[in-house]
Amino acid sequence: MSDMKLAVMGAAGAMGRELVRTVHAMPGCVVAGAIEPASSKFIGQDVGILAGVGELGVPVTADALEIVAKVDGILDFTVPKASVEFAGLAANARIVHVIGTTGCTEADDAAIKAAARHATIVKAGNMSLGVNLLVAVTRKVAEALDADFDIEVLEMHHRRKVDAPSGTALMLGQAAADGRGIPLKGNSVMSREGHTGARNRGDIGFATLRGGNVVGEHSVVFAADGERVVISHIATDRGIFARGAVKAALWGRGKGPGLFSMADVLGM
């Protein structure tokens, strides 16, 4: 089988450049497109030079429709509005769409789910192996411990991150809720300020920190009287997310339409 032709959406951003480097280095795939908004100062520049891997002969363009028609898959760590648009294009082209975008609304997720009737979509709040193991462990621990153990999800990211809680934190909260057999919605506390009163039994709390260039740190705390269980993951390199995303694209080639997660990719 020929190398999988992949396009990187938001290719000039920090994550986009990491994806370009990862695709270029990974066997079985090739950088075949690079997308930026029409207002980007990088339009027309070679994406390989931007990513520091040398000239690839792939110019950055704003014409997503043209690029999607020529590739086998797209890698997308952009913003929700763009991801919904790209999902529609992927559905029309019947290709693979890997989505690492976070901050999607219920309406965004519904549109992406609809697109998955025709596209092979892998969507996850985090693409790393370690984080997805953390999600699985969180579900098991929540299932094993009763509501005497309060659950708190703590996350920290770099100062430029625009959504909170992070997509990974929400994945962990959902895993905890699944383990408890309760819906996350209606049982979550996203922030606390002022005179909040005592903690409700069974709540799943979230705390968000922002600062510096932190790639991503997540902990789930199970706190009872006299003891705490804490499970954590610390990311120090964006490359872990890029490698997971590219592996997801390769996994999705030939799979047929559907909405999948990294748990599917990893066989978990």
PDB file of C-alpha atoms in Angstrom:
ATOM      1  CA  MET A   1       0.000   0.000   0.000  1.00  0.00           C
ATOM      2  CA  SER A   2       1.282   3.482  -0.816  1.00  0.00           C
ATOM      3  CA  ASP A   3       2.099   5.990   1.895  1.00  0.00           C
ATOM      4  CA  MET A   4      -0.952   7.628   3.448  1.00  0.00           C
ATOM      5  CA  LYS A   5      -1.248  11.245   2.293  1.00  0.00           C
ATOM      6  CA  LEU A   6      -1.990  13.459   5.294  1.00  0.00           C
ATOM      7  CA  ALA A   7      -2.844  17.142   5.541  1.00  0.00           C
ATOM      8  CA  VAL A   8      -2.192  19.174   8.677  1.00  0.00           C
ATOM      9  CA  MET A   9      -4.799  21.755   9.624  1.00  0.00           C
ATOM     10  CA  GLY A  10      -3.450  24.785  11.477  1.00  0.00           C
ATOM     11  CA  ALA A  11      -0.048  23.755  10.173  1.00  0.00           C
ATOM     12  CA  ALA A  12       1.845  26.892  11.207  1.00  0.00           C
ATOM     13  CA  GLY A  13       0.917  26.675  14.883  1.00  0.00           C
ATOM     14  CA  ALA A  14       3.042  24.961  17.527  1.00  0.00           C
ATOM     15  CA  MET A  15       1.017  21.757  17.391  1.00  0.00           C
ATOM     16  CA  GLY A  16       0.707  21.928  13.617  1.00  0.00           C
ATOM     17  CA  ARG A  17       4.462  22.119  13.176  1.00  0.00           C
ATOM     18  CA  GLU A  18       4.879  19.202  15.583  1.00  0.00           C
ATOM     19  CA  LEU A  19       2.438  17.187  13.479  1.00  0.00           C
ATOM     20  CA  VAL A  20       4.370  18.014  10.302  1.00  0.00           C
ATOM     21  CA  ARG A  21       7.618  16.829  11.908  1.00  0.00           C
ATOM     22  CA  THR A  22       5.949  13.643  13.146  1.00  0.00           C
ATOM     23  CA  VAL A  23       4.333  12.759   9.806  1.00  0.00           C
ATOM     24  CA  HIS A  24       7.614  13.432   8.018  1.00  0.00           C
ATOM     25  CA  ALA A  25       9.478  11.085  10.374  1.00  0.00           C
ATOM     26  CA  MET A  26       6.924   8.264  10.636  1.00  0.00           C
ATOM     27  CA  PRO A  27       6.970   5.404   8.097  1.00  0.00           C
ATOM     28  CA  GLY A  28       3.790   4.836   6.126  1.00  0.00           C
ATOM     29  CA  CYS A  29       2.674   8.436   5.698  1.00  0.00           C
ATOM     30  CA  VAL A  30       3.663  11.676   4.017  1.00  0.00           C
ATOM     31  CA  VAL A  31       2.812  15.363   4.420  1.00  0.00           C
ATOM     32  CA  ALA A  32       0.561  16.178   1.462  1.00  0.00           C
ATOM     33  CA  GLY A  33      -1.189  19.370   2.572  1.00  0.00           C
ATOM     34  CA  ALA A  34      -0.992  22.258   5.025  1.00  0.00           C
ATOM     35  CA  ILE A  35      -3.892  24.528   5.928  1.00  0.00           C
ATOM     36  CA  GLU A  36      -3.987  27.926   7.639  1.00  0.00           C
ATOM     37  CA  PRO A  37      -6.669  30.658   7.716  1.00  0.00           C
ATOM     38  CA  ALA A  38      -6.622  33.017   4.750  1.00  0.00           C
ATOM     39  CA  SER A  39      -5.369  35.819   7.019  1.00  0.00           C
ATOM     40  CA  SER A  40      -2.251  33.865   8.043  1.00  0.00           C
ATOM     41  CA  LYS A  41       1.114  35.408   7.242  1.00  0.00           C
ATOM     42  CA  PHE A  42       2.403  31.924   6.431  1.00  0.00           C
ATOM     43  CA  ILE A  43       0.249  31.388   3.314  1.00  0.00           C
ATOM     44  CA  GLY A  44       2.486  30.287   0.438  1.00  0.00           C
ATOM     45  CA  GLN A  45       5.429  29.256   2.618  1.00  0.00           C
ATOM     46  CA  ASP A  46       6.760  25.698   2.509  1.00  0.00           C
ATOM     47  CA  VAL A  47       5.430  23.862   5.557  1.00  0.00           C
ATOM     48  CA  GLY A  48       8.565  21.737   5.861  1.00  0.00           C
ATOM     49  CA  ILE A  49      10.718  24.830   6.256  1.00  0.00           C
ATOM     50  CA  LEU A  50       8.288  26.212   8.853  1.00  0.00           C
ATOM     51  CA  ALA A  51       8.502  22.929  10.782  1.00  0.00           C
ATOM     52  CA  GLY A  52      12.294  22.776  10.539  1.00  0.00           C
ATOM     53  CA  VAL A  53      12.543  19.584   8.473  1.00  0.00           C
ATOM     54  CA  GLY A  54      13.612  21.158   5.200  1.00  0.00           C
ATOM     55  CA  GLU A  55      11.673  21.878   2.029  1.00  0.00           C
ATOM     56  CA  LEU A  56       8.839  19.422   1.362  1.00  0.00           C
ATOM     57  CA  GLY A  57       7.283  21.085  -1.651  1.00  0.00           C
ATOM     58  CA  VAL A  58       4.039  21.539   0.290  1.00  0.00           C
ATOM     59  CA  PRO A  59       2.942  25.187   0.470  1.00  0.00           C
ATOM     60  CA  VAL A  60       0.645  26.439   3.208  1.00  0.00           C
ATOM     61  CA  THR A  61      -2.764  27.264   1.731  1.00  0.00           C
ATOM     62  CA  ALA A  62      -6.192  28.407   2.898  1.00  0.00           C
ATOM     63  CA  ASP A  63      -8.046  26.207   0.380  1.00  0.00           C
ATOM     64  CA  ALA A  64      -9.126  23.325   2.589  1.00  0.00           C
ATOM     65  CA  LEU A  65     -11.625  22.041   0.027  1.00  0.00           C
ATOM     66  CA  GLU A  66      -8.925  21.541  -2.601  1.00  0.00           C
ATOM     67  CA  ILE A  67      -6.514  19.872  -0.166  1.00  0.00           C
ATOM     68  CA  VAL A  68      -9.080  17.524   1.371  1.00  0.00           C
ATOM     69  CA  ALA A  69      -9.967  16.272  -2.110  1.00  0.00           C
ATOM     70  CA  LYS A  70      -6.351  15.174  -2.647  1.00  0.00           C
ATOM     71  CA  VAL A  71      -5.443  13.461   0.640  1.00  0.00           C
ATOM     72  CA  ASP A  72      -6.283  10.286   2.563  1.00  0.00           C
ATOM     73  CA  GLY A  73      -6.632  11.942   5.940  1.00  0.00           C
ATOM     74  CA  ILE A  74      -6.422  15.184   7.897  1.00  0.00           C
ATOM     75  CA  LEU A  75      -4.905  15.941  11.303  1.00  0.00           C
ATOM     76  CA  ASP A  76      -6.787  18.647  13.163  1.00  0.00           C
ATOM     77  CA  PHE A  77      -5.816  20.352  16.421  1.00  0.00           C
ATOM     78  CA  THR A  78      -7.503  23.681  15.686  1.00  0.00           C
ATOM     79  CA  VAL A  79     -10.671  25.285  17.080  1.00  0.00           C
ATOM     80  CA  PRO A  80     -14.208  23.859  17.298  1.00  0.00           C
ATOM     81  CA  LYS A  81     -15.714  25.951  14.492  1.00  0.00           C
ATOM     82  CA  ALA A  82     -12.953  24.901  12.091  1.00  0.00           C
ATOM     83  CA  SER A  83     -13.095  21.250  13.166  1.00  0.00           C
ATOM     84  CA  VAL A  84     -16.818  21.089  12.427  1.00  0.00           C
ATOM     85  CA  GLU A  85     -16.165  22.545   8.967  1.00  0.00           C
ATOM     86  CA  PHE A  86     -13.308  20.099   8.331  1.00  0.00           C
ATOM     87  CA  ALA A  87     -15.484  17.182   9.470  1.00  0.00           C
ATOM     88  CA  GLY A  88     -18.008  18.095   6.792  1.00  0.00           C
ATOM     89  CA  LEU A  89     -15.287  18.207   4.158  1.00  0.00           C
ATOM     90  CA  ALA A  90     -13.912  14.861   5.354  1.00  0.00           C
ATOM     91  CA  ALA A  91     -17.397  13.352   5.124  1.00  0.00           C
ATOM     92  CA  ASN A  92     -17.806  14.545   1.536  1.00  0.00           C
ATOM     93  CA  ALA A  93     -14.393  13.138   0.611  1.00  0.00           C
ATOM     94  CA  ARG A  94     -14.874   9.884   2.614  1.00  0.00           C
ATOM     95  CA  ILE A  95     -11.477  10.221   4.303  1.00  0.00           C
ATOM     96  CA  VAL A  96      -9.982   9.923   7.792  1.00  0.00           C
ATOM     97  CA  HIS A  97     -10.287  12.907  10.133  1.00  0.00           C
ATOM     98  CA  VAL A  98      -8.307  12.874  13.398  1.00  0.00           C
ATOM     99  CA  ILE A  99      -9.576  15.527  15.810  1.00  0.00           C
ATOM    100  CA  GLY A 100      -7.561  16.634  18.826  1.00  0.00           C
ATOM    101  CA  THR A 101      -9.470  19.916  19.134  1.00  0.00           C
ATOM    102  CA  THR A 102     -10.909  20.623  22.587  1.00  0.00           C
ATOM    103  CA  GLY A 103     -13.645  22.968  23.792  1.00  0.00           C
ATOM    104  CA  CYS A 104     -16.374  21.573  21.515  1.00  0.00           C
ATOM    105  CA  THR A 105     -19.982  22.268  22.467  1.00  0.00           C
ATOM    106  CA  GLU A 106     -22.757  19.679  22.371  1.00  0.00           C
ATOM    107  CA  ALA A 107     -23.823  21.135  19.009  1.00  0.00           C
ATOM    108  CA  ASP A 108     -20.267  20.820  17.678  1.00  0.00           C
ATOM    109  CA  ASP A 109     -20.089  17.194  18.817  1.00  0.00           C
ATOM    110  CA  ALA A 110     -23.460  16.468  17.212  1.00  0.00           C
ATOM    111  CA  ALA A 111     -22.238  17.885  13.881  1.00  0.00           C
ATOM    112  CA  ILE A 112     -19.047  15.830  14.067  1.00  0.00           C
ATOM    113  CA  LYS A 113     -21.046  12.700  14.914  1.00  0.00           C
ATOM    114  CA  ALA A 114     -23.236  13.334  11.868  1.00  0.00           C
ATOM    115  CA  ALA A 115     -20.152  13.704   9.663  1.00  0.00           C
ATOM    116  CA  ALA A 116     -18.911  10.338  10.960  1.00  0.00           C
ATOM    117  CA  ARG A 117     -21.701   8.642   9.015  1.00  0.00           C
ATOM    118  CA  HIS A 118     -19.471   9.144   5.979  1.00  0.00           C
ATOM    119  CA  ALA A 119     -15.988   9.902   7.341  1.00  0.00           C
ATOM    120  CA  THR A 120     -13.708   7.863   9.580  1.00  0.00           C
ATOM    121  CA  ILE A 121     -13.359  10.211  12.545  1.00  0.00           C
ATOM    122  CA  VAL A 122     -11.092   9.614  15.522  1.00  0.00           C
ATOM    123  CA  LYS A 123     -11.797  12.238  18.194  1.00  0.00           C
ATOM    124  CA  ALA A 124     -10.133  12.426  21.581  1.00  0.00           C
ATOM    125  CA  GLY A 125      -9.390  15.075  24.171  1.00  0.00           C
ATOM    126  CA  ASN A 126      -5.904  13.604  24.389  1.00  0.00           C
ATOM    127  CA  MET A 127      -3.990  11.387  21.985  1.00  0.00           C
ATOM    128  CA  SER A 128      -1.247  10.090  24.286  1.00  0.00           C
ATOM    129  CA  LEU A 129      -0.979   6.449  25.360  1.00  0.00           C
ATOM    130  CA  GLY A 130      -0.260   7.428  28.966  1.00  0.00           C
ATOM    131  CA  VAL A 131      -3.311   9.642  29.288  1.00  0.00           C
ATOM    132  CA  ASN A 132      -5.602   7.019  27.815  1.00  0.00           C
ATOM    133  CA  LEU A 133      -4.233   4.516  30.331  1.00  0.00           C
ATOM    134  CA  LEU A 134      -4.946   7.101  33.044  1.00  0.00           C
ATOM    135  CA  VAL A 135      -8.529   7.363  31.803  1.00  0.00           C
ATOM    136  CA  ALA A 136      -8.959   3.590  31.974  1.00  0.00           C
ATOM    137  CA  VAL A 137      -7.456   3.423  35.471  1.00  0.00           C
ATOM    138  CA  THR A 138      -9.648   6.311  36.650  1.00  0.00           C
ATOM    139  CA  ARG A 139     -12.757   4.455  35.560  1.00  0.00           C
ATOM    140  CA  LYS A 140     -11.645   1.301  37.401  1.00  0.00           C
ATOM    141  CA  VAL A 141     -10.727   3.150  40.607  1.00  0.00           C
ATOM    142  CA  ALA A 142     -14.020   5.056  40.610  1.00  0.00           C
ATOM    143  CA  GLU A 143     -15.853   1.780  40.179  1.00  0.00           C
ATOM    144  CA  ALA A 144     -13.971   0.206  43.070  1.00  0.00           C
ATOM    145  CA  LEU A 145     -14.311   3.078  45.574  1.00  0.00           C
ATOM    146  CA  ASP A 146     -17.693   4.238  46.847  1.00  0.00           C
ATOM    147  CA  ALA A 147     -18.913   7.811  47.311  1.00  0.00           C
ATOM    148  CA  ASP A 148     -17.059   8.079  50.645  1.00  0.00           C
ATOM    149  CA  PHE A 149     -14.166   8.982  48.326  1.00  0.00           C
ATOM    150  CA  ASP A 150     -14.597  12.481  46.899  1.00  0.00           C
ATOM    151  CA  ILE A 151     -13.292  12.861  43.343  1.00  0.00           C
ATOM    152  CA  GLU A 152     -11.366  15.938  42.190  1.00  0.00           C
ATOM    153  CA  VAL A 153      -9.719  16.426  38.772  1.00  0.00           C
ATOM    154  CA  LEU A 154      -6.796  18.869  38.677  1.00  0.00           C
ATOM    155  CA  GLU A 155      -5.172  20.087  35.444  1.00  0.00           C
ATOM    156  CA  MET A 156      -2.502  22.605  34.447  1.00  0.00           C
ATOM    157  CA  HIS A 157      -1.568  23.898  30.990  1.00  0.00           C
ATOM    158  CA  HIS A 158       0.432  26.684  29.377  1.00  0.00           C
ATOM    159  CA  ARG A 159      -0.717  30.279  29.539  1.00  0.00           C
ATOM    160  CA  ARG A 160      -1.964  30.304  25.925  1.00  0.00           C
ATOM    161  CA  LYS A 161      -4.607  27.573  26.311  1.00  0.00           C
ATOM    162  CA  VAL A 162      -8.024  29.100  25.725  1.00  0.00           C
ATOM    163  CA  ASP A 163     -10.490  26.460  27.014  1.00  0.00           C
ATOM    164  CA  ALA A 164     -11.054  25.177  30.543  1.00  0.00           C
ATOM    165  CA  PRO A 165     -11.318  22.578  31.904  1.00  0.00           C
ATOM    166  CA  SER A 166      -9.089  20.854  29.385  1.00  0.00           C
ATOM    167  CA  GLY A 167     -10.456  18.172  27.118  1.00  0.00           C
ATOM    168  CA  THR A 168      -8.340  15.648  28.998  1.00  0.00           C
ATOM    169  CA  ALA A 169      -9.753  16.762  32.347  1.00  0.00           C
ATOM    170  CA  LEU A 170     -13.254  16.278  30.973  1.00  0.00           C
ATOM    171  CA  MET A 171     -12.266  12.811  29.700  1.00  0.00           C
ATOM    172  CA  LEU A 172     -11.076  11.948  33.205  1.00  0.00           C
ATOM    173  CA  GLY A 173     -14.221  13.346  34.799  1.00  0.00           C
ATOM    174  CA  GLN A 174     -16.358  11.342  32.402  1.00  0.00           C
ATOM    175  CA  ALA A 175     -14.357   8.204  33.190  1.00  0.00           C
ATOM    176  CA  ALA A 176     -14.899   8.775  36.916  1.00  0.00           C
ATOM    177  CA  ALA A 177     -18.623   9.302  36.346  1.00  0.00           C
ATOM    178  CA  ASP A 178     -18.828   6.148  34.222  1.00  0.00           C
ATOM    179  CA  GLY A 179     -17.083   4.204  36.971  1.00  0.00           C
ATOM    180  CA  ARG A 180     -19.604   5.497  39.500  1.00  0.00           C
ATOM    181  CA  GLY A 181     -22.511   4.803  37.163  1.00  0.00           C
ATOM    182  CA  ILE A 182     -23.708   8.420  37.162  1.00  0.00           C
ATOM    183  CA  PRO A 183     -23.956  11.119  34.481  1.00  0.00           C
ATOM    184  CA  LEU A 184     -21.200  13.720  34.596  1.00  0.00           C
ATOM    185  CA  LYS A 185     -23.662  16.465  33.748  1.00  0.00           C
ATOM    186  CA  GLY A 186     -25.468  17.424  36.939  1.00  0.00           C
ATOM    187  CA  ASN A 187     -22.799  15.830  39.139  1.00  0.00           C
ATOM    188  CA  SER A 188     -19.829  18.033  38.233  1.00  0.00           C
ATOM    189  CA  VAL A 189     -18.510  21.227  39.806  1.00  0.00           C
ATOM    190  CA  MET A 190     -16.433  23.140  37.257  1.00  0.00           C
ATOM    191  CA  SER A 191     -15.316  25.969  39.556  1.00  0.00           C
ATOM    192  CA  ARG A 192     -15.649  27.251  43.108  1.00  0.00           C
ATOM    193  CA  GLU A 193     -15.711  30.815  44.367  1.00  0.00           C
ATOM    194  CA  GLY A 194     -17.033  32.559  47.437  1.00  0.00           C
ATOM    195  CA  HIS A 195     -19.211  30.914  50.079  1.00  0.00           C
ATOM    196  CA  THR A 196     -19.993  27.657  48.305  1.00  0.00           C
ATOM    197  CA  GLY A 197     -21.207  25.630  51.253  1.00  0.00           C
ATOM    198  CA  ALA A 198     -20.126  22.102  52.024  1.00  0.00           C
ATOM    199  CA  ARG A 199     -19.194  19.711  49.251  1.00  0.00           C
ATOM    200  CA  ASN A 200     -22.078  17.558  48.003  1.00  0.00           C
ATOM    201  CA  ARG A 201     -21.560  13.817  48.322  1.00  0.00           C
ATOM    202  CA  GLY A 202     -20.865  12.303  44.929  1.00  0.00           C
ATOM    203  CA  ASP A 203     -19.795  15.509  43.175  1.00  0.00           C
ATOM    204  CA  ILE A 204     -16.894  15.356  40.733  1.00  0.00           C
ATOM    205  CA  GLY A 205     -14.894  18.562  41.064  1.00  0.00           C
ATOM    206  CA  PHE A 206     -12.541  20.269  38.598  1.00  0.00           C
ATOM    207  CA  ALA A 207      -9.684  22.690  39.233  1.00  0.00           C
ATOM    208  CA  THR A 208      -7.782  24.537  36.496  1.00  0.00           C
ATOM    209  CA  LEU A 209      -4.315  26.099  36.531  1.00  0.00           C
ATOM    210  CA  ARG A 210      -2.683  28.099  33.722  1.00  0.00           C
ATOM    211  CA  GLY A 211       0.879  29.339  33.428  1.00  0.00           C
ATOM    212  CA  GLY A 212       4.250  29.175  31.738  1.00  0.00           C
ATOM    213  CA  ASN A 213       4.817  26.662  28.967  1.00  0.00           C
ATOM    214  CA  VAL A 214       3.348  23.609  30.722  1.00  0.00           C
ATOM    215  CA  VAL A 215       2.471  21.018  28.072  1.00  0.00           C
ATOM    216  CA  GLY A 216      -0.079  19.244  30.264  1.00  0.00           C
ATOM    217  CA  GLU A 217      -0.415  17.882  33.797  1.00  0.00           C
ATOM    218  CA  HIS A 218      -3.448  15.970  35.062  1.00  0.00           C
ATOM    219  CA  SER A 219      -4.261  14.335  38.390  1.00  0.00           C
ATOM    220  CA  VAL A 220      -7.338  12.584  39.720  1.00  0.00           C
ATOM    221  CA  VAL A 221      -7.679  12.669  43.496  1.00  0.00           C
ATOM    222  CA  PHE A 222      -9.887  10.211  45.389  1.00  0.00           C
ATOM    223  CA  ALA A 223     -10.094  11.678  48.910  1.00  0.00           C
ATOM    224  CA  ALA A 224     -11.722   9.987  51.903  1.00  0.00           C
ATOM    225  CA  ASP A 225     -11.381  10.449  55.649  1.00  0.00           C
ATOM    226  CA  GLY A 226      -7.850   9.427  56.542  1.00  0.00           C
ATOM    227  CA  GLU A 227      -6.552   8.566  53.067  1.00  0.00           C
ATOM    228  CA  ARG A 228      -6.183   9.760  49.472  1.00  0.00           C
ATOM    229  CA  VAL A 229      -5.520   7.942  46.227  1.00  0.00           C
ATOM    230  CA  VAL A 230      -3.872  10.142  43.596  1.00  0.00           C
ATOM    231  CA  ILE A 231      -3.171   9.082  39.996  1.00  0.00           C
ATOM    232  CA  SER A 232      -1.366  11.447  37.639  1.00  0.00           C
ATOM    233  CA  HIS A 233       0.085  11.999  34.192  1.00  0.00           C
ATOM    234  CA  ILE A 234       2.667  14.627  33.245  1.00  0.00           C
ATOM    235  CA  ALA A 235       3.365  15.475  29.606  1.00  0.00           C
ATOM    236  CA  THR A 236       6.683  17.168  28.853  1.00  0.00           C
ATOM    237  CA  ASP A 237       6.688  16.963  25.048  1.00  0.00           C
ATOM    238  CA  ARG A 238       3.927  17.760  22.527  1.00  0.00           C
ATOM    239  CA  GLY A 239       5.379  14.984  20.407  1.00  0.00           C
ATOM    240  CA  ILE A 240       3.385  12.398  22.373  1.00  0.00           C
ATOM    241  CA  PHE A 241       0.128  13.912  21.116  1.00  0.00           C
ATOM    242  CA  ALA A 242       1.381  14.188  17.545  1.00  0.00           C
ATOM    243  CA  ARG A 243       2.589  10.583  17.479  1.00  0.00           C
ATOM    244  CA  GLY A 244      -0.756   9.389  18.825  1.00  0.00           C
ATOM    245  CA  ALA A 245      -2.647  11.411  16.229  1.00  0.00           C
ATOM    246  CA  VAL A 246      -0.610  10.083  13.309  1.00  0.00           C
ATOM    247  CA  LYS A 247      -0.956   6.512  14.571  1.00  0.00           C
ATOM    248  CA  ALA A 248      -4.716   7.109  14.803  1.00  0.00           C
ATOM    249  CA  ALA A 249      -4.790   8.263  11.168  1.00  0.00           C
ATOM    250  CA  LEU A 250      -2.866   5.191  10.013  1.00  0.00           C
ATOM    251  CA  TRP A 251      -5.178   2.976  12.085  1.00  0.00           C
ATOM    252  CA  GLY A 252      -8.242   4.579  10.516  1.00  0.00           C
ATOM    253  CA  ARG A 253      -7.190   4.045   6.914  1.00  0.00           C
ATOM    254  CA  GLY A 254      -9.599   1.599   5.344  1.00  0.00           C
ATOM    255  CA  LYS A 255     -11.741   1.281   8.487  1.00  0.00           C
ATOM    256  CA  GLY A 256     -14.881   2.766   6.981  1.00  0.00           C
ATOM    257  CA  PRO A 257     -17.158   5.456   8.451  1.00  0.00           C
ATOM    258  CA  GLY A 258     -17.644   5.853  12.185  1.00  0.00           C
ATOM    259  CA  LEU A 259     -16.802   7.918  15.239  1.00  0.00           C
ATOM    260  CA  PHE A 260     -13.908   6.381  17.169  1.00  0.00           C
ATOM    261  CA  SER A 261     -11.767   7.253  20.177  1.00  0.00           C
ATOM    262  CA  MET A 262      -8.148   6.620  21.111  1.00  0.00           C
ATOM    263  CA  ALA A 263      -9.401   3.711  23.200  1.00  0.00           C
ATOM    264  CA  ASP A 264     -10.457   2.090  19.903  1.00  0.00           C
ATOM    265  CA  VAL A 265      -7.093   2.871  18.303  1.00  0.00           C
ATOM    266  CA  LEU A 266      -5.214   1.407  21.264  1.00  0.00           C
ATOM    267  CA  GLY A 267      -7.493  -1.614  21.604  1.00  0.00           C
ATOM    268  CA  MET A 268      -8.484  -0.574  25.120  1.00  0.00           C
TER     269      MET A 268
END
